[in-house]
Each structure stands twice: as C-alpha cells, then as structure tokens.
Amino acid sequence: MRDPYFFTEKMCVGHKSPLIEDIRIRLDRGEILTLIGPNGAGKSTVLKSIARQIGLMGGAVYLDGRSLEHMSGAELARKMAIVLTERLRTERMTCEDVAATGRYPYTGHFGILSEKDRRAVREAMELVHVAEIRDQDFGKVSDGQRQRVMLARAICQEPEIIILDEPTSYLDVKYKLEFLSVLQEMRKKRDLTVVMALHELDLAARVSDKVLCLNGRYVDRFGRPEEVFEQGYISRLFGISAGSFDEGNGNMELEAAKGEAEVFVIAGGGTGRNTYRSLQRRGIPFATGILFQNDLDYPVARALAADCIAAESFEPISGELLLEAREKMETCKKVICCREAFGTYEAANRELLAFAEKGGKTVEWPGAERGG
C-alpha cells in the first residue's frame, strides 16, 4: 500500500477548548473527501484548522509527507487553495480581478500578471461558466455567480489540494451538478485532492471517495460512502425524529400522515411516488401494495404509507400477501390506481383492481386515462 498523500495524526481542533480530538484522515492523491454532520458539529473548524486559519490544539497535518506547520505561506499557497463561506470584501473589483488573485502566489512582489497568468484565469473562468460576467462588479453579481468566481480563483491557483466549505450552498441544481463535475474532472486530469464540507448528503454519497462524519465531540465514522451510508445511520447521526432519510437512494421524506389508512394506492414502477407525496401533504393516511422491495416506489411508500404491503424482490407474490392487501383495501374509503397497464408479473395488482371494482369501491386514476 502506497503512502498517503494527505493525512492527519491525532489532530485536535477547537478555539479555547478542544472541540474534536484525535482526528485521523488518510487520503491518496486525487481523492475527494467530504465532511458531513449536523450544524455545529465542527466541519468548518476542521477545514479552517487544515488550512492554517485556526491553530491546531494538538497533532499535525501532513501534505505529501511534509508537515504544513513547516511550510511557508507562499509555499502553502502554491499547494493549497481555499474557498470558505466568508464573504470576500472587494472594492470595485470585477469578477475577473477577483479570480486573478488566485495567481498571486506566482506573480512575485509586484503582483503583475503575465500572459500565462491571464490565460490561466481565462481558462478557469470558462471552466466554471463565469467568463461572460468577467467585467461585472463582483459585489453586484448573485451569490451563485460569486461562488463560481471563487472556484475559478482557486482553480487558476493550480493547487494540489483544494479546501471547500459548503461550495454548493448558493448554487441551483444545474450549477451544483456542473460544479461537482468540474471537481471530478480536475481530480482525473490534474490529480487534484479535494477536502470539503457538504450539507447535501445525496451529493456527498455520489461524489466522494471518502466521507468523514462529525458529531461535535469526535469523529463518528470515516470510510468509503458505501461503508458510511448504512441504512439508519444518517438518521442517528443527525438525530432525525420528524421524517426520514433513505441512505440507499438519498431520498428525504417528511413525516407520514398519522392515523388508519383511508385510501389504498395501487402503484409500482415509480408511478406512485407523486400520489404518495400528494396524500401526505393533504394529511391523508394511506396504504399501498403490492410492491416488490426493489420497486422504485418502495422507498417512498415505506417512508410515507400507514401500511406498505411488499413482496420479496424477484419472488412470486403469495396468496397470503394478496389476501392481506384485499383485507386492507376493504377498510379504505377509496382506491387510487396509478397504473395504466399491468406487466406480466403484476397479476396480483390486476386482481386487486378487479376486486376494488367488483366491490363497488370508488377508483381514481390520477393524471391518466384508465388503461388495460
């Protein structure tokens, strides 16, 4: 096993007293590490300590085998770029001026940009899609545009490692995805190592090579996303009591409507999710089935339904399960059928619909005409 490129040894962080102790992180060059945890858990403090903006209370941080404590400010600036949440104070600086400050570790005492420096700034701004606002006042652009300009600033610094604190906070979904795609591309092309804090747990699970979980007292977990995002873990880490988070797919759902099921929903194949959420918003408890446990509807149904009747994946639906669904349907006031047609392996749900119609139940088909 090769030596880690970035690692900490018994790192202890805090202000006047220790906040988190014995932080051990080990990364290879080009890996992406994401810090997650509740508000106040210490994510920003850890990042600022790594970036030497807050002094360590104990331990050490190493980059490529060298302690950051022994690096000069100029040397560290050529190796590490930092994008934190604090607003940058600028006086009539354009977006290009701000991005260009990332080249100062290379410009010497007078800060004069060479053609090479200007080309690096242009390429970085184009990479994060802010070239069109290069001449606009940095203080007058949107929060999302400012965030991307700051990323361009970090990119043109040509660092080996980049520290990011909530980099996607002000970005819409389009730019969140583009932003993280840029990080992955730079990781591949330049072997860039990334250490960042994210609130978006679904994105953290998708983009990270390693995840560090903080709870405000100690490191709760550290490992690959598939090791960290075990069913039920995020709810425990964040103390979720209202609603739910599904580690398997990153879905968050509000709290299910309370009470006995009033509506029975026949769904499957992802057709029922909007109906489930609509019923939850209106405070109507519902039952649903019969769903296979690998069905797209199943995670939402499990979170929101008063009763979710489910079958094992890839197994035939038993007569007992069909009987359970019929009995539950009989107690409901109406039936909503989200299916326009039933597949070969959905004979049980076709029978449920026929049972509802023969029994005189009111049946609704949301957003579609009745199919076969």
Coordinates of N, CA and C in Angstrom, one line a residue, residues 76-298:
L76 N 2.7 27.1 0.8 CA 1.4 26.5 1.1 C 0.4 27.0 0.0
A77 N 0.5 28.3 -0.3 CA -0.4 28.9 -1.3 C -0.3 28.3 -2.7
R78 N 0.9 27.8 -3.0 CA 1.1 27.1 -4.3 C 0.6 25.6 -4.2
K79 N 0.4 25.1 -3.0 CA 0.0 23.7 -2.9 C -1.5 23.6 -2.5
M80 N -2.1 24.6 -1.8 CA -3.4 24.5 -1.3 C -4.2 25.8 -1.6
A81 N -5.4 25.6 -2.2 CA -6.4 26.7 -2.4 C -7.6 26.5 -1.5
I82 N -8.1 27.6 -1.0 CA -9.2 27.6 0.0 C -10.4 28.4 -0.5
V83 N -11.6 27.8 -0.4 CA -12.8 28.5 -0.7 C -13.7 28.3 0.5
L84 N -13.8 29.3 1.3 CA -14.7 29.2 2.5 C -15.9 30.0 2.4
T85 N -16.8 30.0 3.4 CA -18.1 30.6 3.2 C -18.1 32.1 3.5
E86 N -17.0 32.7 4.1 CA -17.0 34.1 4.4 C -17.0 34.9 3.1
R87 N -17.8 36.0 3.2 CA -17.8 36.9 2.0 C -16.5 37.7 1.9
L88 N -16.0 37.7 0.6 CA -14.8 38.4 0.3 C -15.1 39.9 0.2
R89 N -14.4 40.8 0.8 CA -14.6 42.2 0.7 C -13.9 42.8 -0.4
T90 N -14.6 43.3 -1.4 CA -13.9 43.9 -2.6 C -14.4 45.3 -2.8
E91 N -13.5 46.1 -3.3 CA -13.8 47.5 -3.7 C -13.7 47.7 -5.2
R92 N -14.8 47.7 -5.8 CA -14.9 47.9 -7.3 C -14.0 46.9 -8.1
M93 N -13.9 45.7 -7.6 CA -13.2 44.7 -8.3 C -14.1 43.9 -9.3
T94 N -13.7 43.7 -10.5 CA -14.5 42.9 -11.4 C -14.4 41.4 -11.0
C95 N -15.2 40.6 -11.6 CA -15.1 39.2 -11.3 C -13.8 38.6 -11.8
E96 N -13.3 39.1 -12.9 CA -12.0 38.7 -13.4 C -10.9 39.1 -12.4
D97 N -11.0 40.3 -11.9 CA -10.0 40.8 -10.9 C -9.9 39.8 -9.7
V98 N -11.1 39.4 -9.2 CA -11.2 38.5 -8.1 C -10.6 37.2 -8.4
A99 N -11.0 36.6 -9.6 CA -10.4 35.3 -10.0 C -8.9 35.4 -10.1
A100 N -8.4 36.5 -10.6 CA -7.0 36.7 -10.9 C -6.1 36.7 -9.6
T101 N -6.7 37.0 -8.5 CA -6.0 36.9 -7.2 C -5.5 35.5 -6.9
G102 N -6.0 34.5 -7.6 CA -5.5 33.2 -7.4 C -4.1 33.0 -8.0
R103 N -3.7 33.9 -8.8 CA -2.4 33.8 -9.4 C -1.3 34.5 -8.6
Y104 N -1.6 35.2 -7.5 CA -0.6 35.9 -6.8 C 0.5 35.1 -6.2
P105 N 0.3 33.8 -5.9 CA 1.4 33.0 -5.4 C 2.5 32.9 -6.5
Y106 N 2.2 33.2 -7.7 CA 3.2 33.1 -8.8 C 3.7 34.4 -9.4
T107 N 3.2 35.5 -8.9 CA 3.4 36.8 -9.6 C 4.6 37.6 -9.0
G108 N 5.1 37.2 -7.9 CA 6.2 38.0 -7.3 C 5.7 39.1 -6.5
H109 N 6.6 40.0 -6.0 CA 6.2 41.0 -5.1 C 5.3 42.1 -5.7
F110 N 5.4 42.3 -7.0 CA 4.6 43.4 -7.6 C 3.2 43.0 -8.0
G111 N 3.0 41.7 -8.1 CA 1.7 41.2 -8.4 C 1.3 41.5 -9.9
I112 N 2.2 41.5 -10.7 CA 2.0 41.8 -12.2 C 1.7 40.5 -12.9
L113 N 0.5 40.4 -13.5 CA 0.1 39.2 -14.2 C 0.8 39.1 -15.6
S114 N 1.4 37.9 -15.9 CA 2.0 37.7 -17.2 C 0.9 37.2 -18.1
E115 N 1.2 37.0 -19.3 CA 0.2 36.4 -20.3 C -0.2 35.0 -19.9
K116 N 0.8 34.2 -19.3 CA 0.5 32.9 -18.8 C -0.5 33.0 -17.7
D117 N -0.3 33.9 -16.8 CA -1.3 34.1 -15.7 C -2.7 34.4 -16.2
R118 N -2.8 35.4 -17.1 CA -4.1 35.8 -17.6 C -4.8 34.6 -18.4
R119 N -4.0 33.8 -19.1 CA -4.5 32.7 -19.7 C -5.1 31.7 -18.7
A120 N -4.4 31.5 -17.6 CA -4.9 30.5 -16.6 C -6.2 31.1 -16.0
V121 N -6.3 32.4 -15.8 CA -7.5 33.0 -15.3 C -8.7 32.8 -16.2
R122 N -8.4 33.0 -17.5 CA -9.5 32.9 -18.5 C -10.0 31.4 -18.6
E123 N -9.0 30.5 -18.6 CA -9.4 29.1 -18.7 C -10.2 28.7 -17.5
A124 N -9.8 29.1 -16.3 CA -10.6 28.8 -15.1 C -12.0 29.3 -15.1
M125 N -12.1 30.6 -15.6 CA -13.4 31.2 -15.6 C -14.3 30.5 -16.6
E126 N -13.8 30.1 -17.7 CA -14.5 29.3 -18.7 C -15.0 28.0 -18.2
L127 N -14.1 27.4 -17.4 CA -14.3 26.0 -16.9 C -15.6 26.0 -16.0
V128 N -15.8 27.1 -15.2 CA -16.9 27.1 -14.3 C -18.0 28.1 -14.8
H129 N -17.9 28.5 -16.0 CA -19.0 29.2 -16.7 C -19.3 30.6 -16.1
V130 N -18.2 31.3 -15.9 CA -18.4 32.7 -15.4 C -17.6 33.7 -16.3
A131 N -17.1 33.2 -17.5 CA -16.4 34.1 -18.4 C -17.3 35.2 -18.9
E132 N -18.6 35.0 -19.0 CA -19.5 36.0 -19.5 C -19.7 37.2 -18.6
I133 N -19.3 37.0 -17.3 CA -19.5 38.1 -16.3 C -18.1 38.6 -15.8
R134 N -17.1 38.4 -16.6 CA -15.7 38.7 -16.2 C -15.6 40.2 -15.9
D135 N -16.4 41.1 -16.6 CA -16.2 42.5 -16.4 C -17.2 43.1 -15.4
Q136 N -18.1 42.3 -14.9 CA -19.1 42.8 -13.9 C -18.5 43.0 -12.5
D137 N -19.1 43.9 -11.8 CA -18.7 44.2 -10.4 C -18.9 42.9 -9.5
F138 N -17.9 42.4 -8.9 CA -18.0 41.2 -8.1 C -19.1 41.3 -7.0
G139 N -19.2 42.5 -6.4 CA -20.1 42.8 -5.3 C -21.6 42.8 -5.8
K140 N -21.8 42.8 -7.1 CA -23.2 43.0 -7.6 C -23.7 41.8 -8.3
V141 N -22.9 40.7 -8.4 CA -23.5 39.5 -9.0 C -24.1 38.6 -8.0
S142 N -24.8 37.6 -8.4 CA -25.6 36.8 -7.5 C -24.7 35.9 -6.6
D143 N -25.2 35.4 -5.6 CA -24.4 34.5 -4.7 C -23.9 33.3 -5.4
G144 N -24.7 32.7 -6.3 CA -24.2 31.6 -7.0 C -23.1 31.9 -8.0
Q145 N -23.2 33.1 -8.6 CA -22.1 33.5 -9.5 C -20.8 33.8 -8.7
R146 N -21.0 34.4 -7.5 CA -19.8 34.7 -6.7 C -19.1 33.4 -6.3
Q147 N -19.9 32.4 -6.0 CA -19.3 31.1 -5.6 C -18.5 30.5 -6.7
R148 N -19.0 30.6 -7.9 CA -18.3 30.1 -9.1 C -17.1 30.9 -9.4
V149 N -17.1 32.2 -9.2 CA -15.9 33.0 -9.4 C -14.8 32.6 -8.4
M150 N -15.3 32.4 -7.1 CA -14.3 31.9 -6.1 C -13.7 30.6 -6.5
L151 N -14.5 29.7 -7.1 CA -13.9 28.4 -7.5 C -12.9 28.7 -8.6
A152 N -13.2 29.6 -9.6 CA -12.3 29.9 -10.7 C -11.0 30.4 -10.1
R153 N -11.1 31.2 -9.0 CA -9.9 31.8 -8.3 C -9.1 30.6 -7.8
A154 N -9.7 29.6 -7.2 CA -9.0 28.5 -6.6 C -8.4 27.7 -7.7
I155 N -9.1 27.5 -8.8 CA -8.6 26.6 -9.9 C -7.3 27.2 -10.6
C156 N -7.4 28.5 -10.8 CA -6.2 29.1 -11.5 C -5.0 29.3 -10.6
Q157 N -5.2 29.0 -9.3 CA -4.1 28.9 -8.4 C -3.3 27.7 -8.6
E158 N -3.9 26.7 -9.4 CA -3.2 25.5 -9.7 C -2.7 24.7 -8.5
P159 N -3.6 24.5 -7.5 CA -3.2 23.8 -6.3 C -3.1 22.3 -6.5
E160 N -2.5 21.6 -5.5 CA -2.5 20.2 -5.4 C -3.7 19.7 -4.6
I161 N -4.2 20.6 -3.7 CA -5.3 20.2 -2.8 C -6.2 21.5 -2.7
I162 N -7.5 21.3 -2.6 CA -8.4 22.4 -2.5 C -9.3 22.1 -1.3
I163 N -9.5 23.2 -0.5 CA -10.4 23.1 0.7 C -11.6 23.9 0.4
L164 N -12.8 23.3 0.5 CA -14.1 23.9 0.2 C -15.1 23.8 1.3
D165 N -15.7 24.9 1.7 CA -16.6 24.9 2.8 C -18.0 25.2 2.2
E166 N -18.9 24.2 2.2 CA -20.2 24.3 1.6 C -20.2 25.0 0.2
P167 N -19.5 24.4 -0.7 CA -19.3 25.1 -2.0 C -20.6 25.2 -2.9
T168 N -21.6 24.4 -2.6 CA -22.8 24.3 -3.4 C -23.9 25.1 -2.8
S169 N -23.7 25.7 -1.7 CA -24.8 26.3 -0.9 C -25.7 27.3 -1.7
Y170 N -25.0 28.1 -2.5 CA -25.8 29.1 -3.3 C -26.0 28.8 -4.7
L171 N -25.8 27.5 -5.1 CA -25.9 27.1 -6.5 C -27.3 26.4 -6.7
D172 N -27.9 26.7 -7.9 CA -29.1 26.0 -8.3 C -28.7 24.6 -8.7
V173 N -29.6 23.7 -9.0 CA -29.4 22.3 -9.3 C -28.4 22.2 -10.5
K174 N -28.6 23.0 -11.5 CA -27.8 22.9 -12.7 C -26.3 23.1 -12.4
Y175 N -26.0 24.2 -11.6 CA -24.7 24.5 -11.3 C -24.1 23.7 -10.2
K176 N -24.9 23.1 -9.3 CA -24.4 22.1 -8.3 C -23.8 20.9 -9.1
L177 N -24.5 20.4 -10.1 CA -24.1 19.3 -10.8 C -22.8 19.6 -11.6
E178 N -22.8 20.8 -12.3 CA -21.7 21.2 -13.0 C -20.5 21.4 -12.1
F179 N -20.7 22.0 -11.0 CA -19.6 22.3 -10.0 C -18.9 21.0 -9.6
L180 N -19.7 20.0 -9.2 CA -19.1 18.7 -8.8 C -18.5 18.0 -9.9
S181 N -19.1 18.1 -11.1 CA -18.5 17.5 -12.3 C -17.1 18.1 -12.6
V182 N -17.0 19.4 -12.4 CA -15.7 20.1 -12.6 C -14.7 19.5 -11.6
L183 N -15.1 19.3 -10.3 CA -14.2 18.8 -9.4 C -13.7 17.4 -9.8
Q184 N -14.6 16.6 -10.2 CA -14.3 15.2 -10.7 C -13.3 15.2 -11.9
E185 N -13.6 16.2 -12.8 CA -12.8 16.3 -14.0 C -11.4 16.7 -13.6
M186 N -11.3 17.7 -12.7 CA -9.9 18.1 -12.2 C -9.2 17.1 -11.5
R187 N -10.0 16.3 -10.7 CA -9.4 15.2 -10.0 C -8.7 14.2 -11.0
K188 N -9.4 13.9 -12.1 CA -8.8 13.0 -13.1 C -7.7 13.6 -13.9
K189 N -7.8 14.9 -14.3 CA -6.9 15.5 -15.2 C -5.6 16.0 -14.5
R190 N -5.8 16.5 -13.2 CA -4.7 17.2 -12.5 C -4.4 16.5 -11.2
D191 N -5.0 15.3 -10.9 CA -4.7 14.6 -9.7 C -5.1 15.5 -8.5
L192 N -6.1 16.4 -8.6 CA -6.4 17.3 -7.6 C -7.1 16.6 -6.4
T193 N -6.6 16.9 -5.2 CA -7.2 16.3 -4.0 C -8.1 17.3 -3.4
V194 N -9.3 16.9 -3.0 CA -10.4 17.8 -2.5 C -10.8 17.4 -1.1
V195 N -10.9 18.4 -0.2 CA -11.4 18.2 1.1 C -12.5 19.3 1.3
M196 N -13.8 18.8 1.5 CA -14.9 19.8 1.5 C -15.9 19.4 2.5
A197 N -16.7 20.3 2.9 CA -17.9 20.1 3.7 C -19.1 20.3 2.9
L198 N -20.1 19.4 3.0 CA -21.4 19.5 2.2 C -22.5 19.2 3.1
H199 N -23.6 19.9 2.9 CA -24.9 19.6 3.5 C -25.7 18.6 2.7
E200 N -25.5 18.6 1.4 CA -26.3 17.8 0.5 C -25.8 16.3 0.6
L201 N -26.4 15.5 1.4 CA -25.9 14.2 1.7 C -26.0 13.3 0.4
D202 N -27.0 13.5 -0.4 CA -27.1 12.7 -1.6 C -25.9 13.0 -2.5
L203 N -25.5 14.3 -2.6 CA -24.3 14.6 -3.4 C -23.0 14.0 -2.8
A204 N -22.9 14.1 -1.5 CA -21.8 13.6 -0.8 C -21.6 12.1 -1.1
A205 N -22.7 11.4 -1.1 CA -22.6 9.9 -1.3 C -22.2 9.6 -2.8
R206 N -22.5 10.5 -3.7 CA -22.2 10.3 -5.1 C -20.8 10.7 -5.5
V207 N -20.3 11.8 -5.0 CA -19.0 12.4 -5.5 C -17.8 12.0 -4.7
S208 N -18.0 11.5 -3.4 CA -16.9 11.3 -2.5 C -16.2 10.0 -2.7
D209 N -14.9 10.0 -2.5 CA -14.1 8.7 -2.3 C -14.1 8.3 -0.9
K210 N -14.1 9.3 0.0 CA -14.1 9.1 1.5 C -15.1 10.1 2.1
V211 N -15.6 9.7 3.2 CA -16.6 10.5 4.0 C -16.2 10.5 5.4
L212 N -16.1 11.7 6.0 CA -15.8 11.9 7.4 C -17.0 12.4 8.1
C213 N -17.5 11.7 9.1 CA -18.7 12.0 9.8 C -18.4 12.6 11.2
L214 N -18.8 13.8 11.5 CA -18.6 14.5 12.7 C -19.8 14.7 13.5
N215 N -19.7 14.6 14.8 CA -20.9 14.9 15.6 C -20.7 15.9 16.7
G216 N -19.6 16.7 16.6 CA -19.4 17.8 17.5 C -18.6 17.4 18.7
R217 N -18.3 16.1 18.9 CA -17.5 15.7 20.0 C -16.3 14.8 19.5
Y218 N -16.5 14.1 18.4 CA -15.5 13.2 17.9 C -15.8 12.8 16.5
V219 N -14.9 12.1 15.9 CA -15.2 11.5 14.5 C -16.0 10.3 14.7
D220 N -17.2 10.3 14.2 CA -18.1 9.2 14.3 C -17.8 8.1 13.4
R221 N -17.5 8.4 12.1 CA -17.2 7.4 11.1 C -16.3 8.0 10.1
F222 N -15.4 7.2 9.5 CA -14.6 7.6 8.4 C -14.4 6.4 7.5
G223 N -14.7 6.6 6.2 CA -14.6 5.5 5.2 C -15.2 5.8 3.9
R224 N -15.3 4.8 3.1 CA -15.9 5.0 1.8 C -17.4 5.2 1.9
P225 N -18.1 5.8 1.0 CA -19.5 6.1 1.1 C -20.4 4.8 1.4
E226 N -20.0 3.7 0.7 CA -20.8 2.5 0.9 C -20.6 2.0 2.3
E227 N -19.5 2.3 3.0 CA -19.3 1.9 4.4 C -20.0 2.8 5.4
V228 N -20.1 4.1 5.0 CA -20.7 5.1 5.9 C -22.2 5.1 5.8
F229 N -22.8 5.1 4.6 CA -24.2 5.3 4.4 C -25.0 4.0 4.5
E230 N -24.9 3.4 5.7 CA -25.7 2.2 6.0 C -27.1 2.7 6.5
Q231 N -28.1 1.8 6.2 CA -29.4 2.1 6.5 C -29.6 2.5 8.0
G232 N -30.2 3.7 8.2 CA -30.5 4.1 9.5 C -29.4 5.0 10.2
Y233 N -28.1 5.0 9.6 CA -27.0 5.7 10.2 C -27.2 7.2 10.2
I234 N -27.6 7.7 9.0 CA -27.7 9.2 8.9 C -28.8 9.7 9.9
S235 N -29.9 9.0 10.0 CA -30.9 9.4 11.0 C -30.3 9.5 12.4
R236 N -29.5 8.5 12.8 CA -28.9 8.6 14.1 C -27.9 9.7 14.2
L237 N -27.0 9.9 13.2 CA -26.0 11.0 13.2 C -26.6 12.3 13.4
F238 N -27.7 12.6 12.6 CA -28.4 13.9 12.6 C -29.5 14.0 13.6
G239 N -29.8 12.9 14.3 CA -30.9 12.9 15.3 C -32.3 13.2 14.6
I240 N -32.5 12.6 13.4 CA -33.8 12.8 12.7 C -34.9 12.2 13.5
S241 N -35.9 13.0 13.8 CA -37.1 12.5 14.5 C -38.4 12.7 13.7
A242 N -38.4 13.7 12.9 CA -39.5 14.0 12.0 C -39.1 13.8 10.6
G243 N -39.8 12.8 9.9 CA -39.4 12.5 8.6 C -38.4 11.4 8.6
S244 N -37.8 11.2 7.4 CA -36.8 10.1 7.2 C -35.8 10.5 6.1
F245 N -34.6 9.8 6.2 CA -33.6 9.9 5.1 C -33.3 8.4 4.7
D246 N -33.3 8.2 3.4 CA -33.0 6.8 2.9 C -31.6 6.8 2.4
E247 N -30.7 6.1 3.1 CA -29.3 6.1 2.7 C -29.1 5.4 1.4
G248 N -30.0 4.5 1.0 CA -29.8 3.8 -0.2 C -29.9 4.6 -1.5
N249 N -30.8 5.6 -1.4 CA -31.0 6.4 -2.6 C -30.9 7.9 -2.4
G250 N -30.7 8.3 -1.1 CA -30.5 9.8 -0.8 C -31.8 10.5 -0.7
N251 N -33.0 9.8 -0.7 CA -34.3 10.4 -0.6 C -34.6 10.9 0.8
M252 N -35.1 12.1 0.9 CA -35.6 12.6 2.2 C -37.1 12.7 2.1
E253 N -37.8 12.3 3.1 CA -39.3 12.4 3.1 C -39.7 13.0 4.4
L254 N -40.9 13.7 4.3 CA -41.5 14.3 5.5 C -42.1 13.2 6.3
E255 N -42.7 13.6 7.5 CA -43.3 12.6 8.3 C -44.6 12.1 7.7
A256 N -44.9 10.9 7.8 CA -46.1 10.3 7.3 C -47.3 10.8 8.0
A257 N -48.4 10.9 7.3 CA -49.7 11.3 7.9 C -50.1 10.2 9.0
K258 N -50.6 10.7 10.1 CA -50.9 9.8 11.2 C -52.4 9.3 11.0
G259 N -52.6 8.1 11.5 CA -54.0 7.5 11.5 C -54.1 6.3 10.7
E260 N -55.3 5.7 10.7 CA -55.6 4.5 9.9 C -55.7 4.9 8.4
A261 N -55.3 4.0 7.6 CA -55.3 4.3 6.1 C -56.7 4.5 5.6
E262 N -56.9 5.6 4.9 CA -58.2 6.0 4.3 C -58.3 5.7 2.8
V263 N -57.1 5.6 2.2 CA -57.0 5.4 0.7 C -56.1 4.2 0.5
F264 N -56.4 3.4 -0.5 CA -55.5 2.3 -0.9 C -54.9 2.7 -2.3
V265 N -53.6 2.7 -2.4 CA -53.0 3.1 -3.7 C -52.3 1.9 -4.3
I266 N -52.8 1.6 -5.6 CA -52.1 0.6 -6.4 C -51.1 1.3 -7.3
A267 N -49.9 0.9 -7.1 CA -48.8 1.6 -7.9 C -47.8 0.6 -8.4
G268 N -46.5 1.1 -8.5 CA -45.4 0.3 -8.9 C -44.7 0.9 -10.1
G269 N -43.4 0.6 -10.2 CA -42.6 1.1 -11.3 C -42.4 2.6 -11.3
G270 N -42.5 3.2 -10.1 CA -42.3 4.6 -9.9 C -43.5 5.5 -10.2
T271 N -44.7 4.8 -10.4 CA -45.9 5.6 -10.8 C -46.6 6.2 -9.5
G272 N -46.2 5.7 -8.4 CA -47.0 6.1 -7.2 C -46.4 7.2 -6.3
R273 N -45.1 7.6 -6.6 CA -44.4 8.5 -5.7 C -45.1 9.8 -5.6
N274 N -45.6 10.4 -6.7 CA -46.2 11.7 -6.6 C -47.5 11.6 -5.9
T275 N -48.3 10.5 -6.1 CA -49.5 10.3 -5.3 C -49.3 10.2 -3.8
Y276 N -48.3 9.4 -3.5 CA -47.9 9.2 -2.1 C -47.7 10.6 -1.4
R277 N -46.9 11.4 -2.1 CA -46.5 12.7 -1.5 C -47.6 13.7 -1.5
S278 N -48.5 13.6 -2.5 CA -49.7 14.4 -2.5 C -50.6 14.1 -1.3
L279 N -50.8 12.8 -1.1 CA -51.6 12.4 0.1 C -51.0 12.8 1.4
Q280 N -49.7 12.7 1.5 CA -49.0 13.2 2.7 C -49.2 14.7 3.0
R281 N -49.1 15.5 1.9 CA -49.2 16.9 2.0 C -50.6 17.3 2.5
R282 N -51.6 16.5 2.1 CA -53.0 16.7 2.5 C -53.4 16.1 3.8
G283 N -52.4 15.4 4.4 CA -52.6 14.8 5.7 C -53.5 13.6 5.7
I284 N -53.5 12.8 4.5 CA -54.4 11.7 4.4 C -53.6 10.4 4.5
P285 N -53.8 9.6 5.6 CA -53.0 8.3 5.7 C -53.5 7.4 4.6
F286 N -52.6 6.6 4.1 CA -52.9 5.6 3.0 C -52.2 4.3 3.2
A287 N -52.7 3.3 2.5 CA -52.0 2.0 2.4 C -51.6 1.8 0.9
T288 N -50.6 1.0 0.6 CA -50.3 0.8 -0.7 C -49.7 -0.6 -0.9
G289 N -49.8 -1.2 -2.1 CA -49.3 -2.5 -2.4 C -49.9 -3.0 -3.7
I290 N -49.5 -4.1 -4.1 CA -48.4 -4.9 -3.6 C -47.1 -4.5 -4.3
L291 N -46.1 -4.0 -3.6 CA -44.9 -3.6 -4.2 C -43.8 -4.6 -4.0
F292 N -43.0 -4.8 -5.0 CA -41.7 -5.5 -4.8 C -40.7 -4.6 -4.1
Q293 N -39.9 -5.2 -3.2 CA -39.0 -4.4 -2.4 C -37.9 -3.7 -3.3
N294 N -37.7 -4.1 -4.5 CA -36.8 -3.3 -5.4 C -37.5 -2.4 -6.3
D295 N -38.8 -2.1 -6.1 CA -39.5 -1.2 -6.9 C -39.1 0.2 -6.6
L296 N -39.2 1.1 -7.7 CA -38.9 2.5 -7.5 C -39.8 3.2 -6.5
D297 N -41.0 2.7 -6.3 CA -42.0 3.3 -5.4 C -41.7 2.9 -4.0
Y298 N -41.0 1.8 -3.8 CA -41.0 1.2 -2.4 C -40.3 2.1 -1.4

